[in-house]
PDB file of C-alpha atoms and ligand atoms in Angstrom:
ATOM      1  CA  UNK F  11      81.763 -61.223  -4.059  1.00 88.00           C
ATOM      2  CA  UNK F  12      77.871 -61.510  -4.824  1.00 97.00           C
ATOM      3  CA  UNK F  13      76.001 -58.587  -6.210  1.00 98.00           C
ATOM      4  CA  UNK F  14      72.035 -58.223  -5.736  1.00 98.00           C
ATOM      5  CA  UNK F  15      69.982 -55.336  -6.872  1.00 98.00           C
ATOM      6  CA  UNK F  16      67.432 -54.482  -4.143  1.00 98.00           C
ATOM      7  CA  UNK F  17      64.296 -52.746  -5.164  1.00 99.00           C
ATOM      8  CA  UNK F  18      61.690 -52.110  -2.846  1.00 98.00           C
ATOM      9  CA  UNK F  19      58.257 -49.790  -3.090  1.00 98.00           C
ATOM     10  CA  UNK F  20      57.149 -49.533  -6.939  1.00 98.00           C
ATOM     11  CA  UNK F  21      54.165 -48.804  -6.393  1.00 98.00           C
ATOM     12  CA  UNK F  22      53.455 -49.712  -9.729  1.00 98.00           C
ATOM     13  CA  UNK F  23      49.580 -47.676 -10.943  1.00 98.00           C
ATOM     14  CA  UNK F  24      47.255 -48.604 -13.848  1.00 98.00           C
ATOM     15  CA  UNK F  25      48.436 -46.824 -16.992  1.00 96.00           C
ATOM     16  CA  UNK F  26      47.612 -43.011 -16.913  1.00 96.00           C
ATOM     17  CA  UNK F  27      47.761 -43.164 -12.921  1.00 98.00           C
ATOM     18  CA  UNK F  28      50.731 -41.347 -11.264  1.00 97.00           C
ATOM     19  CA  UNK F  29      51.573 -40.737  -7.697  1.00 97.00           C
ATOM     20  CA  UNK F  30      52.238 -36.931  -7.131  1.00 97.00           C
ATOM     21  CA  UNK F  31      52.916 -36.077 -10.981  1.00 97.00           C
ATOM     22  CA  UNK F  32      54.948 -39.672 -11.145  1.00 97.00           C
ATOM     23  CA  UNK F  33      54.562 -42.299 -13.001  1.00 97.00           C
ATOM     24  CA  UNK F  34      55.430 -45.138 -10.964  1.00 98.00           C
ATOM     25  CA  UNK F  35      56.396 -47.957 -14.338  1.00 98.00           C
ATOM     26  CA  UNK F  36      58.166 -45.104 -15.590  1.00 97.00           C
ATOM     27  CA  UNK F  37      60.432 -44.520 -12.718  1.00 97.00           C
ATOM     28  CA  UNK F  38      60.894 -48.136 -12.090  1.00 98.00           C
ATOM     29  CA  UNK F  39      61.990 -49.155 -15.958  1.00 98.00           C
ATOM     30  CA  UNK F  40      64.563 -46.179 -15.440  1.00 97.00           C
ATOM     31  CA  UNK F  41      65.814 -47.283 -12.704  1.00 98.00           C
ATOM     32  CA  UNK F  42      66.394 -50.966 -13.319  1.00 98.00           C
ATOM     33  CA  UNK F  43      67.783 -49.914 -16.579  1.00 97.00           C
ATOM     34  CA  UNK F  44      70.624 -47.808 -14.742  1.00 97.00           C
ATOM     35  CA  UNK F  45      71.060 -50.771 -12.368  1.00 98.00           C
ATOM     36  CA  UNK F  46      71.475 -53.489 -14.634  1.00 98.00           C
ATOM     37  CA  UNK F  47      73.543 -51.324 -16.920  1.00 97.00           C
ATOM     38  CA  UNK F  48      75.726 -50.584 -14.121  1.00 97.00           C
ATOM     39  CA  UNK F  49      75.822 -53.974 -12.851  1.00 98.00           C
ATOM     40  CA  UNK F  50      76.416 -56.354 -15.429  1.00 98.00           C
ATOM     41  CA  UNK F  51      77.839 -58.363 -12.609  1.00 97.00           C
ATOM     42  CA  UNK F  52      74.959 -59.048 -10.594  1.00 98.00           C
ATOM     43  CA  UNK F  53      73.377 -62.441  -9.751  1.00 96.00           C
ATOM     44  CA  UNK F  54      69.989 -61.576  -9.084  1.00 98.00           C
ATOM     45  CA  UNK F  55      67.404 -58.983  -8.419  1.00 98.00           C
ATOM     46  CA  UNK F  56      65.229 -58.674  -5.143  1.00 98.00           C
ATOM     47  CA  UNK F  57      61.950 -56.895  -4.523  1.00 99.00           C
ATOM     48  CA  UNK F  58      60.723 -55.707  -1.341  1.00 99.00           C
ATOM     49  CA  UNK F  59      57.055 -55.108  -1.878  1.00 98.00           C
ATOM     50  CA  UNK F  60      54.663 -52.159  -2.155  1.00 98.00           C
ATOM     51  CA  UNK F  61      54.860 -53.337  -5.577  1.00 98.00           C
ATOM     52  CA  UNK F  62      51.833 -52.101  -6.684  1.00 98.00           C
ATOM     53  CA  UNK F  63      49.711 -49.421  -5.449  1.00 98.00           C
ATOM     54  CA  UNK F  64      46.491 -50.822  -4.850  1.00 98.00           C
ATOM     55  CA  UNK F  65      47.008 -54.669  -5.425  1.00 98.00           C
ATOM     56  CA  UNK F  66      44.783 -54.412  -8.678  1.00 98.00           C
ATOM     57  CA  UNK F  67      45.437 -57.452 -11.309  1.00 98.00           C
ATOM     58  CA  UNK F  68      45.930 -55.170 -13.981  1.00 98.00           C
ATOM     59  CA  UNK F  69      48.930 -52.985 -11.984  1.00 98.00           C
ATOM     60  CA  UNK F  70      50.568 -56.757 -11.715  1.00 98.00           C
ATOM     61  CA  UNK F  71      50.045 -57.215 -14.997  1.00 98.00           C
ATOM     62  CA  UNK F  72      51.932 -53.786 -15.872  1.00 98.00           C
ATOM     63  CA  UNK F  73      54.998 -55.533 -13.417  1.00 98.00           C
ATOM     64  CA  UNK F  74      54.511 -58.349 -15.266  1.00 98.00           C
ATOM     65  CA  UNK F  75      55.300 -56.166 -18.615  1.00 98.00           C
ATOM     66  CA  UNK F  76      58.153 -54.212 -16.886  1.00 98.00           C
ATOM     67  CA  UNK F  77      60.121 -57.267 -16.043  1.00 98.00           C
ATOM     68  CA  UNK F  78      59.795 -58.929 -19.236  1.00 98.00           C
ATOM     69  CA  UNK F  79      63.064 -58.576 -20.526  1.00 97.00           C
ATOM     70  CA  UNK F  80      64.807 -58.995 -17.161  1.00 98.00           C
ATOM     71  CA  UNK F  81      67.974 -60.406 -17.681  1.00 98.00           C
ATOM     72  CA  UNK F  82      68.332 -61.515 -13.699  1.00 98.00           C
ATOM     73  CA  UNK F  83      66.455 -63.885 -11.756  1.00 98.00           C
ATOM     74  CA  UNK F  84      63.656 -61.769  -9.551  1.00 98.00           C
ATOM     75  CA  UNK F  85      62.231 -62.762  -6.209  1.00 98.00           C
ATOM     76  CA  UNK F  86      60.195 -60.504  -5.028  1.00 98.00           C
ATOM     77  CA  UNK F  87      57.994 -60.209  -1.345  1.00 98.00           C
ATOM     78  CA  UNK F  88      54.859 -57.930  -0.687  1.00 99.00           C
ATOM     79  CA  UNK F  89      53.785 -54.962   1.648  1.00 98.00           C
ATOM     80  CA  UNK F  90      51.103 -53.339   2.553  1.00 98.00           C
ATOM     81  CA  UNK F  91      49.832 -52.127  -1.120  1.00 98.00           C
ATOM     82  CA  UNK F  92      49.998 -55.630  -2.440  1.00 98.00           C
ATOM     83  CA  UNK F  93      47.429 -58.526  -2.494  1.00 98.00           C
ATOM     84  CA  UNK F  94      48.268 -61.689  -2.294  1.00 98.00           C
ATOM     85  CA  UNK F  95      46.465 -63.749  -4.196  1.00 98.00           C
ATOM     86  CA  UNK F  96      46.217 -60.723  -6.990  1.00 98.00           C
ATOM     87  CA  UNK F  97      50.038 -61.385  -7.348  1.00 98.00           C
ATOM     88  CA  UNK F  98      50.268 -64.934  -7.592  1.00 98.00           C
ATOM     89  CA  UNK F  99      47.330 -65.237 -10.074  1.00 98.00           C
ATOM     90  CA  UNK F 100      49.875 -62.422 -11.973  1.00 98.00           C
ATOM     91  CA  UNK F 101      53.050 -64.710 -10.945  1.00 98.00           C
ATOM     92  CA  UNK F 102      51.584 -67.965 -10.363  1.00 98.00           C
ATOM     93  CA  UNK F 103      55.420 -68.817 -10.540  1.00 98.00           C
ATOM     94  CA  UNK F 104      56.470 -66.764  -8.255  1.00 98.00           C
ATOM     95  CA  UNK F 105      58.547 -67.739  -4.741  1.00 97.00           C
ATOM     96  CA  UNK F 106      56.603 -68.967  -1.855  1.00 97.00           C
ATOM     97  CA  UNK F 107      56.833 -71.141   1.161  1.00 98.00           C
ATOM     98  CA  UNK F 108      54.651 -74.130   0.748  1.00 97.00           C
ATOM     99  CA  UNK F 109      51.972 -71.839   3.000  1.00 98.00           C
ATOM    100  CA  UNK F 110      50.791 -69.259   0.365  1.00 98.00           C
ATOM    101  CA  UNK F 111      53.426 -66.877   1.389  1.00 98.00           C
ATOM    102  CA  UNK F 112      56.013 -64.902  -0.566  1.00 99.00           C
ATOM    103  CA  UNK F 113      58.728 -65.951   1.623  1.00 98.00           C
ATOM    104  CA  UNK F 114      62.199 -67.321   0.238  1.00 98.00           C
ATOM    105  CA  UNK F 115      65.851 -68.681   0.770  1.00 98.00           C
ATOM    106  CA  UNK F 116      67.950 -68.155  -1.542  1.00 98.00           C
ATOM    107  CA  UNK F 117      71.910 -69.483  -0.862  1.00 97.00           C
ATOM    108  CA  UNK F 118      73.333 -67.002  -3.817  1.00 96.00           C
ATOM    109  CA  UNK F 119      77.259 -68.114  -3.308  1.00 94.00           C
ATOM    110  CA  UNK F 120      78.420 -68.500   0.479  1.00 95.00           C
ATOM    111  CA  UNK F 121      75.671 -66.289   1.565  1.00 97.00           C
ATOM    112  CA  UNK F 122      72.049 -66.808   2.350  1.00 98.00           C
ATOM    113  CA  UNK F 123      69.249 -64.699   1.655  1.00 98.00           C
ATOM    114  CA  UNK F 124      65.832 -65.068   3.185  1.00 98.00           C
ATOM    115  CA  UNK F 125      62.813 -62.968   1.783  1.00 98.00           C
ATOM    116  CA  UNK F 126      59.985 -62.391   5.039  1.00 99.00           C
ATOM    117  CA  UNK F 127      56.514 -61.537   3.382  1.00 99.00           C
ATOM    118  CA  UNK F 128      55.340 -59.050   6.368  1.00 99.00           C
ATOM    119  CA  UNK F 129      51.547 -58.359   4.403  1.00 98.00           C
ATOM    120  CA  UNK F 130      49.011 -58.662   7.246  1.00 98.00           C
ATOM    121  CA  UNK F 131      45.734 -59.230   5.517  1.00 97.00           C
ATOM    122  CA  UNK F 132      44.111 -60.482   8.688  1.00 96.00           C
ATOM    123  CA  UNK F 133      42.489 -56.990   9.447  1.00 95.00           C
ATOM    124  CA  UNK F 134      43.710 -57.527  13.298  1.00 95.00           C
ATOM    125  CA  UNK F 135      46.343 -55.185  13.348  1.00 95.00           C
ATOM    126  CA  UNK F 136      46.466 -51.387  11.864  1.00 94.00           C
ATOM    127  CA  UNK F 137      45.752 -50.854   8.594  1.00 95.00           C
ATOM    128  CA  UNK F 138      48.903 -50.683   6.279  1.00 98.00           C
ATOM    129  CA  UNK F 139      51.350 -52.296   9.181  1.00 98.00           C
ATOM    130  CA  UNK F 140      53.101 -55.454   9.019  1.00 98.00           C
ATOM    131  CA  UNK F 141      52.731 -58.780  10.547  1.00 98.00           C
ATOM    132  CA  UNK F 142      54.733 -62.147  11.065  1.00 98.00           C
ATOM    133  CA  UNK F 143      52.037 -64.807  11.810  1.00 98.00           C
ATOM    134  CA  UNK F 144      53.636 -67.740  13.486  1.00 98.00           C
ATOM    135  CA  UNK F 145      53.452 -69.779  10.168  1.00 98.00           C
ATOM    136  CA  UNK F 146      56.013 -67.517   8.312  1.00 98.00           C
ATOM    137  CA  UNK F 147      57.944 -66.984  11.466  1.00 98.00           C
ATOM    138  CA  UNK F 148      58.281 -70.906  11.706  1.00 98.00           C
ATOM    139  CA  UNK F 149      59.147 -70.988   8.490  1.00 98.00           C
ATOM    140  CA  UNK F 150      61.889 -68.546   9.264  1.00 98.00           C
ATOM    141  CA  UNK F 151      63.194 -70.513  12.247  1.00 98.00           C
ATOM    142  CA  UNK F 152      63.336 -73.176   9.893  1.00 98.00           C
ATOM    143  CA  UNK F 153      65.417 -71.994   7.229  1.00 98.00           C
ATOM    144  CA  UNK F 154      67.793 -69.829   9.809  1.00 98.00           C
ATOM    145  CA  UNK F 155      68.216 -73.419  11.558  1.00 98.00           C
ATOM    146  CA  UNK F 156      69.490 -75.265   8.496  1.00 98.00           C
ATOM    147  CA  UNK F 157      72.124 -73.320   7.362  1.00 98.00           C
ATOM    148  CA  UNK F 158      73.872 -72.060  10.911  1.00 98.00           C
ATOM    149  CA  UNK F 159      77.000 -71.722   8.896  1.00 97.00           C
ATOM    150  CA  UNK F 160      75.574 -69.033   6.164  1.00 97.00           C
ATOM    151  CA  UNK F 161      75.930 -65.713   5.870  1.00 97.00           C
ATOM    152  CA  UNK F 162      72.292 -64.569   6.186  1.00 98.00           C
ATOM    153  CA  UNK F 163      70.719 -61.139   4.877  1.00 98.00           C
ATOM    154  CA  UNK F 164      67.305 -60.460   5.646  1.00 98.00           C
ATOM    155  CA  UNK F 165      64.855 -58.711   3.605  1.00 98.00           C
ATOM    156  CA  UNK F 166      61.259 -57.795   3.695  1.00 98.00           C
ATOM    157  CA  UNK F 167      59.016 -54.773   3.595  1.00 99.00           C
ATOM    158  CA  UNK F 168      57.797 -53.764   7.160  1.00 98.00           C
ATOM    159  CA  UNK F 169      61.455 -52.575   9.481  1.00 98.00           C
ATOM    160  CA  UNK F 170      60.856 -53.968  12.643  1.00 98.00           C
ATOM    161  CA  UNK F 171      62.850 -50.554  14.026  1.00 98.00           C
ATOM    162  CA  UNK F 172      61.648 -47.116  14.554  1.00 98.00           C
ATOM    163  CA  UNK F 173      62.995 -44.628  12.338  1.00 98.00           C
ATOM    164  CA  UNK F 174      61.958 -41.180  13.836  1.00 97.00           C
ATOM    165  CA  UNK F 175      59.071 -40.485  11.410  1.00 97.00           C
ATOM    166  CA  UNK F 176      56.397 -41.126  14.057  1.00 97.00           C
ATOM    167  CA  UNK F 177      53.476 -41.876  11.191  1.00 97.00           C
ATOM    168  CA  UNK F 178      55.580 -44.559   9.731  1.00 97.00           C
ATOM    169  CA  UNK F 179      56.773 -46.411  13.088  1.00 98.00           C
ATOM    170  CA  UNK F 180      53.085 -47.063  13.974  1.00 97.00           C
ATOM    171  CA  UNK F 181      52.828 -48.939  10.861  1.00 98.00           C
ATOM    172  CA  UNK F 182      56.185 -50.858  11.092  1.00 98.00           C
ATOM    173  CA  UNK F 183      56.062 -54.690  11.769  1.00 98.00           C
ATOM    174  CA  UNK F 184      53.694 -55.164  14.428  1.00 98.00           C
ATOM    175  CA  UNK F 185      55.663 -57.905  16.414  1.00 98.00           C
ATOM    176  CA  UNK F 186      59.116 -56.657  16.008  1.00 98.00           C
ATOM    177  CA  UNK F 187      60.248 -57.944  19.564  1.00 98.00           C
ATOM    178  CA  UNK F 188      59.656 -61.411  18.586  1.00 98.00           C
ATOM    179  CA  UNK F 189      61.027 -61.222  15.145  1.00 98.00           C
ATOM    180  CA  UNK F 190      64.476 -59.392  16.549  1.00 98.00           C
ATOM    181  CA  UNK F 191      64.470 -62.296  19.296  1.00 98.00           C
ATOM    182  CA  UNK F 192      64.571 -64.911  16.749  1.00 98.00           C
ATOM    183  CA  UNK F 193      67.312 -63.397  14.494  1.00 98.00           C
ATOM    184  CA  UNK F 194      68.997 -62.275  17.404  1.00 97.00           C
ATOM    185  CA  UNK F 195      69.442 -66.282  18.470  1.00 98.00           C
ATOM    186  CA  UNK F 196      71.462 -66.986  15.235  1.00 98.00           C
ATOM    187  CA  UNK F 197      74.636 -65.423  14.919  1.00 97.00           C
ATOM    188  CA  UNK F 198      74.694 -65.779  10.775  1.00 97.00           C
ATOM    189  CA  UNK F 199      72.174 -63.365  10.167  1.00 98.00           C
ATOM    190  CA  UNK F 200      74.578 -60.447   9.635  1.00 97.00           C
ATOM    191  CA  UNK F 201      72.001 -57.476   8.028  1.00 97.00           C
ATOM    192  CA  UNK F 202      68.612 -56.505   7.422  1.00 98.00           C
ATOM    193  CA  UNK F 203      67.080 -54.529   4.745  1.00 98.00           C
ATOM    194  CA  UNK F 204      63.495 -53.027   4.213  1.00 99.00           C
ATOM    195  CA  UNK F 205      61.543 -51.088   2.166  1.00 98.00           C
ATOM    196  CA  UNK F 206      58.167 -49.165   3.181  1.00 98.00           C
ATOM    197  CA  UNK F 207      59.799 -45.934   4.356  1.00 98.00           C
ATOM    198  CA  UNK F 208      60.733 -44.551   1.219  1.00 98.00           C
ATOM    199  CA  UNK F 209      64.207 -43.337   2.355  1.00 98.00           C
ATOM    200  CA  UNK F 210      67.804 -44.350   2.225  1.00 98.00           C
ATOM    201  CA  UNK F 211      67.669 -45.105   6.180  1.00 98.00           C
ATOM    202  CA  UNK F 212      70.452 -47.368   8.302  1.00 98.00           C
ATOM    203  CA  UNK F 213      70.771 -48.191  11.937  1.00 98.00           C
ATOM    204  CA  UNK F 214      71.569 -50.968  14.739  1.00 97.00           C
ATOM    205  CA  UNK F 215      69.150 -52.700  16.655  1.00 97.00           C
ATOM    206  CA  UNK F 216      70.348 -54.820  19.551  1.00 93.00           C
ATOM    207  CA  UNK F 217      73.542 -55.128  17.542  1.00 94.00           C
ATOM    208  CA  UNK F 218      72.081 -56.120  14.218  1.00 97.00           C
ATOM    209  CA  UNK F 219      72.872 -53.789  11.551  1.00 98.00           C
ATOM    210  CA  UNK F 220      69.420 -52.768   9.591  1.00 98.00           C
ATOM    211  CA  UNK F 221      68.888 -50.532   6.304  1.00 98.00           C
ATOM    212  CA  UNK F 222      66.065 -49.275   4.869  1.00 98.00           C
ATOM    213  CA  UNK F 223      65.525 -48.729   0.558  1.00 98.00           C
ATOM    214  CA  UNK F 224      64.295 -45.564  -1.565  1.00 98.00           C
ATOM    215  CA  UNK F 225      61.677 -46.367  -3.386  1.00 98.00           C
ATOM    216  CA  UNK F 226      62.180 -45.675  -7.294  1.00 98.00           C
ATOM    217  CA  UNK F 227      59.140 -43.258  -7.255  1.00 98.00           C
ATOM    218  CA  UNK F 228      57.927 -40.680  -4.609  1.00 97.00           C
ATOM    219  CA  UNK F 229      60.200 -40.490  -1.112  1.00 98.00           C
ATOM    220  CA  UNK F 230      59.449 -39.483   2.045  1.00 97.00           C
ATOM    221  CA  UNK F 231      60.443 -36.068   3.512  1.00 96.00           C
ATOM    222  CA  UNK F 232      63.005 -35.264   6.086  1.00 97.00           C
ATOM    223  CA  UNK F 233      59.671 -34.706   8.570  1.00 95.00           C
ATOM    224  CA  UNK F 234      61.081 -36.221  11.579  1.00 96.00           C
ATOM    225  CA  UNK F 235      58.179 -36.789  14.221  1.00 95.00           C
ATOM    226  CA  UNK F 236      55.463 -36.283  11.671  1.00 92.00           C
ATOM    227  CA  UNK F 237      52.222 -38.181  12.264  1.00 94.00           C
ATOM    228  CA  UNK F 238      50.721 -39.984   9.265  1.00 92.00           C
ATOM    229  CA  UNK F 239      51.811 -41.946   6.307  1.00 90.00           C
ATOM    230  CA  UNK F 240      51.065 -39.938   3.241  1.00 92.00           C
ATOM    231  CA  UNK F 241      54.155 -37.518   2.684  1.00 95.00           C
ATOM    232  CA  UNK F 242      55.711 -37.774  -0.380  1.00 95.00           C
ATOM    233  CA  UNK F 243      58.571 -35.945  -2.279  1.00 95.00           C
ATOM    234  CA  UNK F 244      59.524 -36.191  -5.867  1.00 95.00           C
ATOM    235  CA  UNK F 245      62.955 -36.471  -4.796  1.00 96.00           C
ATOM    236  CA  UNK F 246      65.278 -38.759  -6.907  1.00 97.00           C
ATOM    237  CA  UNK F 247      64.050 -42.366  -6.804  1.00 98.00           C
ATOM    238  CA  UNK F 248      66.615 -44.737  -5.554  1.00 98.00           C
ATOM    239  CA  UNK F 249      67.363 -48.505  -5.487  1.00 98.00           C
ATOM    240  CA  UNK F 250      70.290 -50.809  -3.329  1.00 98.00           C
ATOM    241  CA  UNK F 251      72.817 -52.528  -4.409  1.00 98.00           C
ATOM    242  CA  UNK F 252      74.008 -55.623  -1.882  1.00 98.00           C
ATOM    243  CA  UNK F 253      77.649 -57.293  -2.076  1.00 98.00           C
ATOM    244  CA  UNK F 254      77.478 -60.569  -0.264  1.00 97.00           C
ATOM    245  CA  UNK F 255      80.725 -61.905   0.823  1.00 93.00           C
ATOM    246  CA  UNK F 256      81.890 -64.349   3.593  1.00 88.00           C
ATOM    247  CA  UNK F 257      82.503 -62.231   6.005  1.00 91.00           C
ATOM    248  CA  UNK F 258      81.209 -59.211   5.197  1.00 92.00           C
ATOM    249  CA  UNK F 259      77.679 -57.302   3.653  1.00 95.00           C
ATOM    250  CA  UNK F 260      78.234 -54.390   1.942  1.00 97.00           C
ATOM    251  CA  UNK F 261      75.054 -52.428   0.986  1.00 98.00           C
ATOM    252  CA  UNK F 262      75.340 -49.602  -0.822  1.00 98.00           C
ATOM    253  CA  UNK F 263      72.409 -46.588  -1.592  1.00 98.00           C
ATOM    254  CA  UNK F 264      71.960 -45.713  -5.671  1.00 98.00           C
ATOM    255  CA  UNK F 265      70.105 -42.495  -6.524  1.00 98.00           C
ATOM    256  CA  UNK F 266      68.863 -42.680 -10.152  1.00 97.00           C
ATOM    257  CA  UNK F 267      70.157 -40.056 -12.400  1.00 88.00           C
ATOM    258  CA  UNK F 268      67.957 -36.892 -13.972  1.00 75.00           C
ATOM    259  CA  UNK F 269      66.709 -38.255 -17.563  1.00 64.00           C
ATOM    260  CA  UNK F 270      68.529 -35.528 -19.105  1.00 53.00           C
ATOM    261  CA  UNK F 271      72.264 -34.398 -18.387  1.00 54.00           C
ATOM    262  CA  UNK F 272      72.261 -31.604 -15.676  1.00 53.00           C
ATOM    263  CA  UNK F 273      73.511 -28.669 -17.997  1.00 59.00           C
ATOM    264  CA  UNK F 274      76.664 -26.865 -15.754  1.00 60.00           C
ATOM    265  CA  UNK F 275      78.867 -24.227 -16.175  1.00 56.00           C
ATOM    266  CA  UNK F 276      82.821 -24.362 -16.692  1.00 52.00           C
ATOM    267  CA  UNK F 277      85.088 -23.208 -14.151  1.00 51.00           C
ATOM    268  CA  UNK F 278      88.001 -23.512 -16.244  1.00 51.00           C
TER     269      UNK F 278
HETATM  270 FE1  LIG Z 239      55.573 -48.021  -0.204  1.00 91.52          FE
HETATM  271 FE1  LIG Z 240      54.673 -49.958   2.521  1.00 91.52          FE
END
């Protein structure tokens, strides 16, 4: 068994900037510091974009800080907060596909991993959704064709599945039909995982199994049906934890524990 952290939506600010009262470093470093604590055993650490607010060089550099002293290899992907070329000037050696893409496969054991960089910076589609150009989805068919035999999780940022918050599934990955068709023609690709909601999330789409990550920072409220895509929570930030095996993917939801011990009363 294979153990990956999965972060997704850090939404890391400038110093001094915070996102409802939060400040996003300071969520994340507490929350990779209870992962990796708790999971001395893992092999590597994925990110699923958003991860920084406005794609300014100086919130990559802050990343750049924060993961410093990260024991783990990190491969990370983008959303729809990130820019591109802002975060590999910041991480010029960072993952990519040979096109300028933060796309990646990573064989970690038996299994297979492929990281889907879903940032549309075209301007053709709605501002803040996701798109698969036919580069990176040829690059997917390629990688999904070489290793028929593998165990395949995908990850990116954009779900290409409604989740019942109506603001959010206009802004999910604009050509979801023709991604699912693709995964849906090899057999090995056993899960997918996303980030952008902000919500511990899971479901099925035409029989492959999908789940969707907390962000470390602000959440989204239980506001099924609501239009937009700026509600936010302070709930407890959350991360994933993913067990790869050979026949099985086990992904499990982490909430990050309160800074201080929750003071309770004795029953005894
Ligand atoms: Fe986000
Ligand atoms: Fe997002």
């Amino acid at each position: 068994m294979h153990t990956c952290l999965l972060f997704s939506d850090l939404h890391i600010t400038a110093p001094g900037e915070t996102i409802i009262g939060l400040d996003p470093a300071d969520r994340f470093a507490g929350a990779l510091d209870q992962a990796l604590t708790t999971h001395p055993e893992a092999r590597h650490l994925l990110i699923l974009g958003d991860l920084t607010h406005t794609g300014h060089p100086e919130e990559y550099a802050r990343l750049r800080t924060l993961l410093a002293d990260c024991p783990l290899p990190v491969t990370a992907t983008l959303g729809n907060h990130d820019n591109r070329a802002a975060y590999f000037a910041a991480f010029p050696e960072a993952a990519q596909d040979g096109d300028g893409f933060a796309q990646a496969a990573l064989d970690i054991g038996p299994c297979r991993v492929l990281l889907l960089d879903t940032l549309d910076e075209s301007g053709a589609h709605p501002l803040h959704a996701g798109y698969l150009c036919d580069t990176r989805l040829d690059w997917l068919s390629a990688r999904l064709a070489e290793a028929p035999d593998r165990p395949t999780l995908v990850a990116m940022h954009h779900p290409p599945v409604r989740t019942g918050f109506d603001g959010m599934d206009r802004i999910r990955l604009v050509n979801d039909t023709a991604l699912m068709a693709l995964l849906n023609d090899h057999p090995q690709v056993r899960q997918l995982v996303c980030g952008h909601v902000h919500r511990a999330i899971s479901g099925n789409r035409a029989g492959l199994a999908w789940s969707i990550l907390k962000s470390p920072c602000h959440q989204m409220p239980m506001l099924l049906g609501a239009e937009g895509s700026g509600h936010s929570t302070d709930d407890p930030g959350g991360y994933g934890i993913a067990l790869l095996t050979p026949d099985t993917m086990i992904l499990h939801a982490e909430d990050v524990a309160p800074a201080r011990p929750v003071a309770h009363s004795s029953h005894s």
